[in-house]
JSON list of C-alpha atoms in Angstrom, two decimals:
[
{"chain": "A", "resi": 1, "resn": "UNK", "atom": "CA", "xyz": [-0.23, 0.17, 0.11]},
{"chain": "A", "resi": 2, "resn": "UNK", "atom": "CA", "xyz": [1.07, 3.16, -1.21]},
{"chain": "A", "resi": 3, "resn": "UNK", "atom": "CA", "xyz": [1.64, 5.88, 1.54]},
{"chain": "A", "resi": 4, "resn": "UNK", "atom": "CA", "xyz": [-0.83, 9.59, 0.74]},
{"chain": "A", "resi": 5, "resn": "UNK", "atom": "CA", "xyz": [1.52, 12.17, 1.14]},
{"chain": "A", "resi": 6, "resn": "UNK", "atom": "CA", "xyz": [0.37, 15.44, 3.82]},
{"chain": "A", "resi": 7, "resn": "UNK", "atom": "CA", "xyz": [-1.88, 17.73, 1.84]},
{"chain": "A", "resi": 8, "resn": "UNK", "atom": "CA", "xyz": [-2.79, 20.86, 3.67]},
{"chain": "A", "resi": 9, "resn": "UNK", "atom": "CA", "xyz": [-6.90, 21.20, 4.50]},
{"chain": "A", "resi": 10, "resn": "UNK", "atom": "CA", "xyz": [-6.08, 25.29, 4.02]},
{"chain": "A", "resi": 11, "resn": "UNK", "atom": "CA", "xyz": [-4.77, 27.04, 1.34]},
{"chain": "A", "resi": 12, "resn": "UNK", "atom": "CA", "xyz": [-1.55, 30.05, 3.22]},
{"chain": "A", "resi": 13, "resn": "UNK", "atom": "CA", "xyz": [-3.11, 33.08, 2.55]},
{"chain": "A", "resi": 14, "resn": "UNK", "atom": "CA", "xyz": [-3.07, 34.15, 6.31]},
{"chain": "A", "resi": 15, "resn": "UNK", "atom": "CA", "xyz": [-0.57, 36.42, 6.52]},
{"chain": "A", "resi": 16, "resn": "UNK", "atom": "CA", "xyz": [2.07, 37.11, 9.37]},
{"chain": "A", "resi": 17, "resn": "UNK", "atom": "CA", "xyz": [5.11, 38.18, 11.42]},
{"chain": "A", "resi": 18, "resn": "UNK", "atom": "CA", "xyz": [7.42, 35.85, 12.71]},
{"chain": "A", "resi": 19, "resn": "UNK", "atom": "CA", "xyz": [9.53, 38.24, 16.17]},
{"chain": "A", "resi": 20, "resn": "UNK", "atom": "CA", "xyz": [12.77, 35.91, 16.95]},
{"chain": "A", "resi": 21, "resn": "UNK", "atom": "CA", "xyz": [13.43, 36.93, 20.61]},
{"chain": "A", "resi": 22, "resn": "UNK", "atom": "CA", "xyz": [16.45, 38.77, 21.31]},
{"chain": "A", "resi": 23, "resn": "UNK", "atom": "CA", "xyz": [18.11, 38.30, 24.87]},
{"chain": "A", "resi": 24, "resn": "UNK", "atom": "CA", "xyz": [20.18, 40.73, 26.58]},
{"chain": "A", "resi": 25, "resn": "UNK", "atom": "CA", "xyz": [22.31, 41.07, 29.99]},
{"chain": "A", "resi": 26, "resn": "UNK", "atom": "CA", "xyz": [22.50, 43.49, 32.21]},
{"chain": "A", "resi": 27, "resn": "UNK", "atom": "CA", "xyz": [23.22, 43.42, 35.15]},
{"chain": "A", "resi": 28, "resn": "UNK", "atom": "CA", "xyz": [23.91, 39.77, 35.36]},
{"chain": "A", "resi": 29, "resn": "UNK", "atom": "CA", "xyz": [20.23, 38.72, 34.63]},
{"chain": "A", "resi": 30, "resn": "UNK", "atom": "CA", "xyz": [18.91, 38.25, 30.60]},
{"chain": "A", "resi": 31, "resn": "UNK", "atom": "CA", "xyz": [16.07, 39.42, 29.03]},
{"chain": "A", "resi": 32, "resn": "UNK", "atom": "CA", "xyz": [13.09, 38.94, 26.58]},
{"chain": "A", "resi": 33, "resn": "UNK", "atom": "CA", "xyz": [12.33, 40.84, 23.69]},
{"chain": "A", "resi": 34, "resn": "UNK", "atom": "CA", "xyz": [11.00, 40.51, 20.18]},
{"chain": "A", "resi": 35, "resn": "UNK", "atom": "CA", "xyz": [11.78, 42.00, 17.33]},
{"chain": "A", "resi": 36, "resn": "UNK", "atom": "CA", "xyz": [9.37, 44.30, 15.62]},
{"chain": "A", "resi": 37, "resn": "UNK", "atom": "CA", "xyz": [6.69, 43.69, 13.82]},
{"chain": "A", "resi": 38, "resn": "UNK", "atom": "CA", "xyz": [7.17, 45.77, 11.23]},
{"chain": "A", "resi": 39, "resn": "UNK", "atom": "CA", "xyz": [10.87, 44.96, 10.75]},
{"chain": "A", "resi": 40, "resn": "UNK", "atom": "CA", "xyz": [10.11, 40.61, 10.89]},
{"chain": "A", "resi": 41, "resn": "UNK", "atom": "CA", "xyz": [9.77, 38.79, 7.83]},
{"chain": "A", "resi": 42, "resn": "UNK", "atom": "CA", "xyz": [6.56, 38.02, 6.36]},
{"chain": "A", "resi": 43, "resn": "UNK", "atom": "CA", "xyz": [5.00, 34.57, 5.98]},
{"chain": "A", "resi": 44, "resn": "UNK", "atom": "CA", "xyz": [2.05, 32.90, 4.97]},
{"chain": "A", "resi": 45, "resn": "UNK", "atom": "CA", "xyz": [-0.12, 30.03, 6.29]},
{"chain": "A", "resi": 46, "resn": "UNK", "atom": "CA", "xyz": [-3.18, 28.22, 7.81]},
{"chain": "A", "resi": 47, "resn": "UNK", "atom": "CA", "xyz": [-5.13, 30.06, 10.74]},
{"chain": "A", "resi": 48, "resn": "UNK", "atom": "CA", "xyz": [-6.98, 27.43, 13.08]},
{"chain": "A", "resi": 49, "resn": "UNK", "atom": "CA", "xyz": [-8.77, 28.43, 16.17]},
{"chain": "A", "resi": 50, "resn": "UNK", "atom": "CA", "xyz": [-11.42, 26.03, 17.95]},
{"chain": "A", "resi": 51, "resn": "UNK", "atom": "CA", "xyz": [-12.99, 28.53, 20.61]},
{"chain": "A", "resi": 52, "resn": "UNK", "atom": "CA", "xyz": [-10.18, 28.74, 23.23]},
{"chain": "A", "resi": 53, "resn": "UNK", "atom": "CA", "xyz": [-9.34, 26.58, 24.92]},
{"chain": "A", "resi": 54, "resn": "UNK", "atom": "CA", "xyz": [-11.37, 25.32, 28.43]},
{"chain": "A", "resi": 55, "resn": "UNK", "atom": "CA", "xyz": [-9.76, 25.28, 31.81]},
{"chain": "A", "resi": 56, "resn": "UNK", "atom": "CA", "xyz": [-10.92, 25.03, 35.89]},
{"chain": "A", "resi": 57, "resn": "UNK", "atom": "CA", "xyz": [-8.63, 25.76, 37.76]},
{"chain": "A", "resi": 58, "resn": "UNK", "atom": "CA", "xyz": [-9.30, 27.02, 41.59]},
{"chain": "A", "resi": 59, "resn": "UNK", "atom": "CA", "xyz": [-13.16, 27.51, 41.43]},
{"chain": "A", "resi": 60, "resn": "UNK", "atom": "CA", "xyz": [-12.21, 29.43, 37.52]},
{"chain": "A", "resi": 61, "resn": "UNK", "atom": "CA", "xyz": [-13.20, 29.05, 34.50]},
{"chain": "A", "resi": 62, "resn": "UNK", "atom": "CA", "xyz": [-11.12, 30.40, 31.75]},
{"chain": "A", "resi": 63, "resn": "UNK", "atom": "CA", "xyz": [-11.06, 30.00, 27.72]},
{"chain": "A", "resi": 64, "resn": "UNK", "atom": "CA", "xyz": [-7.38, 30.36, 26.31]},
{"chain": "A", "resi": 65, "resn": "UNK", "atom": "CA", "xyz": [-6.91, 31.57, 22.87]},
{"chain": "A", "resi": 66, "resn": "UNK", "atom": "CA", "xyz": [-5.51, 28.83, 21.89]},
{"chain": "A", "resi": 67, "resn": "UNK", "atom": "CA", "xyz": [-4.88, 28.00, 17.56]},
{"chain": "A", "resi": 68, "resn": "UNK", "atom": "CA", "xyz": [-2.48, 25.76, 14.95]},
{"chain": "A", "resi": 69, "resn": "UNK", "atom": "CA", "xyz": [-1.09, 26.55, 12.25]},
{"chain": "A", "resi": 70, "resn": "UNK", "atom": "CA", "xyz": [0.18, 25.01, 9.62]},
{"chain": "A", "resi": 71, "resn": "UNK", "atom": "CA", "xyz": [2.62, 26.54, 7.05]},
{"chain": "A", "resi": 72, "resn": "UNK", "atom": "CA", "xyz": [5.67, 26.32, 4.53]},
{"chain": "A", "resi": 73, "resn": "UNK", "atom": "CA", "xyz": [8.96, 24.58, 6.46]},
{"chain": "A", "resi": 74, "resn": "UNK", "atom": "CA", "xyz": [11.28, 27.52, 8.38]},
{"chain": "A", "resi": 75, "resn": "UNK", "atom": "CA", "xyz": [13.89, 26.10, 10.54]},
{"chain": "A", "resi": 76, "resn": "UNK", "atom": "CA", "xyz": [14.21, 29.49, 12.11]},
{"chain": "A", "resi": 77, "resn": "UNK", "atom": "CA", "xyz": [11.00, 28.37, 13.94]},
{"chain": "A", "resi": 78, "resn": "UNK", "atom": "CA", "xyz": [11.12, 27.02, 17.48]},
{"chain": "A", "resi": 79, "resn": "UNK", "atom": "CA", "xyz": [9.21, 27.54, 20.27]},
{"chain": "A", "resi": 80, "resn": "UNK", "atom": "CA", "xyz": [10.40, 30.55, 21.54]},
{"chain": "A", "resi": 81, "resn": "UNK", "atom": "CA", "xyz": [9.22, 32.65, 18.72]},
{"chain": "A", "resi": 82, "resn": "UNK", "atom": "CA", "xyz": [6.53, 34.70, 18.45]},
{"chain": "A", "resi": 83, "resn": "UNK", "atom": "CA", "xyz": [3.67, 35.29, 15.95]},
{"chain": "A", "resi": 84, "resn": "UNK", "atom": "CA", "xyz": [2.05, 38.46, 14.98]},
{"chain": "A", "resi": 85, "resn": "UNK", "atom": "CA", "xyz": [-0.87, 37.95, 13.07]},
{"chain": "A", "resi": 86, "resn": "UNK", "atom": "CA", "xyz": [-1.25, 41.09, 10.24]},
{"chain": "A", "resi": 87, "resn": "UNK", "atom": "CA", "xyz": [-5.40, 41.33, 9.99]},
{"chain": "A", "resi": 88, "resn": "UNK", "atom": "CA", "xyz": [-5.44, 41.49, 14.28]},
{"chain": "A", "resi": 89, "resn": "UNK", "atom": "CA", "xyz": [-2.67, 42.60, 15.33]},
{"chain": "A", "resi": 90, "resn": "UNK", "atom": "CA", "xyz": [-2.75, 39.72, 17.84]},
{"chain": "A", "resi": 91, "resn": "UNK", "atom": "CA", "xyz": [0.50, 38.40, 18.98]},
{"chain": "A", "resi": 92, "resn": "UNK", "atom": "CA", "xyz": [0.50, 34.67, 19.94]},
{"chain": "A", "resi": 93, "resn": "UNK", "atom": "CA", "xyz": [3.02, 32.81, 22.04]},
{"chain": "A", "resi": 94, "resn": "UNK", "atom": "CA", "xyz": [4.59, 29.02, 20.52]},
{"chain": "A", "resi": 95, "resn": "UNK", "atom": "CA", "xyz": [3.41, 26.47, 22.92]},
{"chain": "A", "resi": 96, "resn": "UNK", "atom": "CA", "xyz": [5.16, 23.30, 20.72]},
{"chain": "A", "resi": 97, "resn": "UNK", "atom": "CA", "xyz": [8.12, 22.79, 18.94]},
{"chain": "A", "resi": 98, "resn": "UNK", "atom": "CA", "xyz": [7.05, 22.67, 15.95]},
{"chain": "A", "resi": 99, "resn": "UNK", "atom": "CA", "xyz": [6.61, 19.75, 13.28]},
{"chain": "A", "resi": 100, "resn": "UNK", "atom": "CA", "xyz": [8.21, 18.94, 10.50]},
{"chain": "A", "resi": 101, "resn": "UNK", "atom": "CA", "xyz": [5.75, 16.76, 9.45]},
{"chain": "A", "resi": 102, "resn": "UNK", "atom": "CA", "xyz": [6.79, 13.75, 7.34]},
{"chain": "A", "resi": 103, "resn": "UNK", "atom": "CA", "xyz": [10.52, 15.23, 7.97]},
{"chain": "A", "resi": 104, "resn": "UNK", "atom": "CA", "xyz": [10.38, 16.42, 4.82]},
{"chain": "A", "resi": 105, "resn": "UNK", "atom": "CA", "xyz": [11.51, 20.02, 5.89]},
{"chain": "A", "resi": 106, "resn": "UNK", "atom": "CA", "xyz": [8.49, 21.27, 3.44]},
{"chain": "A", "resi": 107, "resn": "UNK", "atom": "CA", "xyz": [5.63, 22.15, 5.98]},
{"chain": "A", "resi": 108, "resn": "UNK", "atom": "CA", "xyz": [5.28, 22.55, 9.70]},
{"chain": "A", "resi": 109, "resn": "UNK", "atom": "CA", "xyz": [2.83, 22.55, 12.57]},
{"chain": "A", "resi": 110, "resn": "UNK", "atom": "CA", "xyz": [2.44, 23.88, 16.22]},
{"chain": "A", "resi": 111, "resn": "UNK", "atom": "CA", "xyz": [0.09, 24.78, 18.64]},
{"chain": "A", "resi": 112, "resn": "UNK", "atom": "CA", "xyz": [-0.32, 29.14, 19.61]},
{"chain": "A", "resi": 113, "resn": "UNK", "atom": "CA", "xyz": [-1.43, 30.56, 22.97]},
{"chain": "A", "resi": 114, "resn": "UNK", "atom": "CA", "xyz": [-2.63, 34.48, 21.88]},
{"chain": "A", "resi": 115, "resn": "UNK", "atom": "CA", "xyz": [-0.64, 36.22, 24.63]},
{"chain": "A", "resi": 116, "resn": "UNK", "atom": "CA", "xyz": [-1.86, 39.03, 27.09]},
{"chain": "A", "resi": 117, "resn": "UNK", "atom": "CA", "xyz": [-5.51, 39.33, 26.95]},
{"chain": "A", "resi": 118, "resn": "UNK", "atom": "CA", "xyz": [-8.89, 41.19, 28.13]},
{"chain": "A", "resi": 119, "resn": "UNK", "atom": "CA", "xyz": [-10.59, 40.21, 32.05]}
]
């Protein structure tokens, strides 16, 4: 039986910027900051949310805004980077090591969690 290759379910039409961390050391302590969206690389991918992730902790019910991004493979996309959505201006942390689908260096998938939020 022939193995079927991965094909993205949705086209890569969502513009986003890859925010790479920059670590500076001041007074012996490292401080992490991210590149500005204006100077960051533009990438395209598919972005899906599923209504967020429900969380019930200490008798408090919250919904964490999460999503999944599929995009072209890039070795510089790592778990410590952030994604900036150009359409909405929202920033998301990458929360897992990006998966190189089938180890072919063609497509990748990773999960994201929204930075900040409103109460």
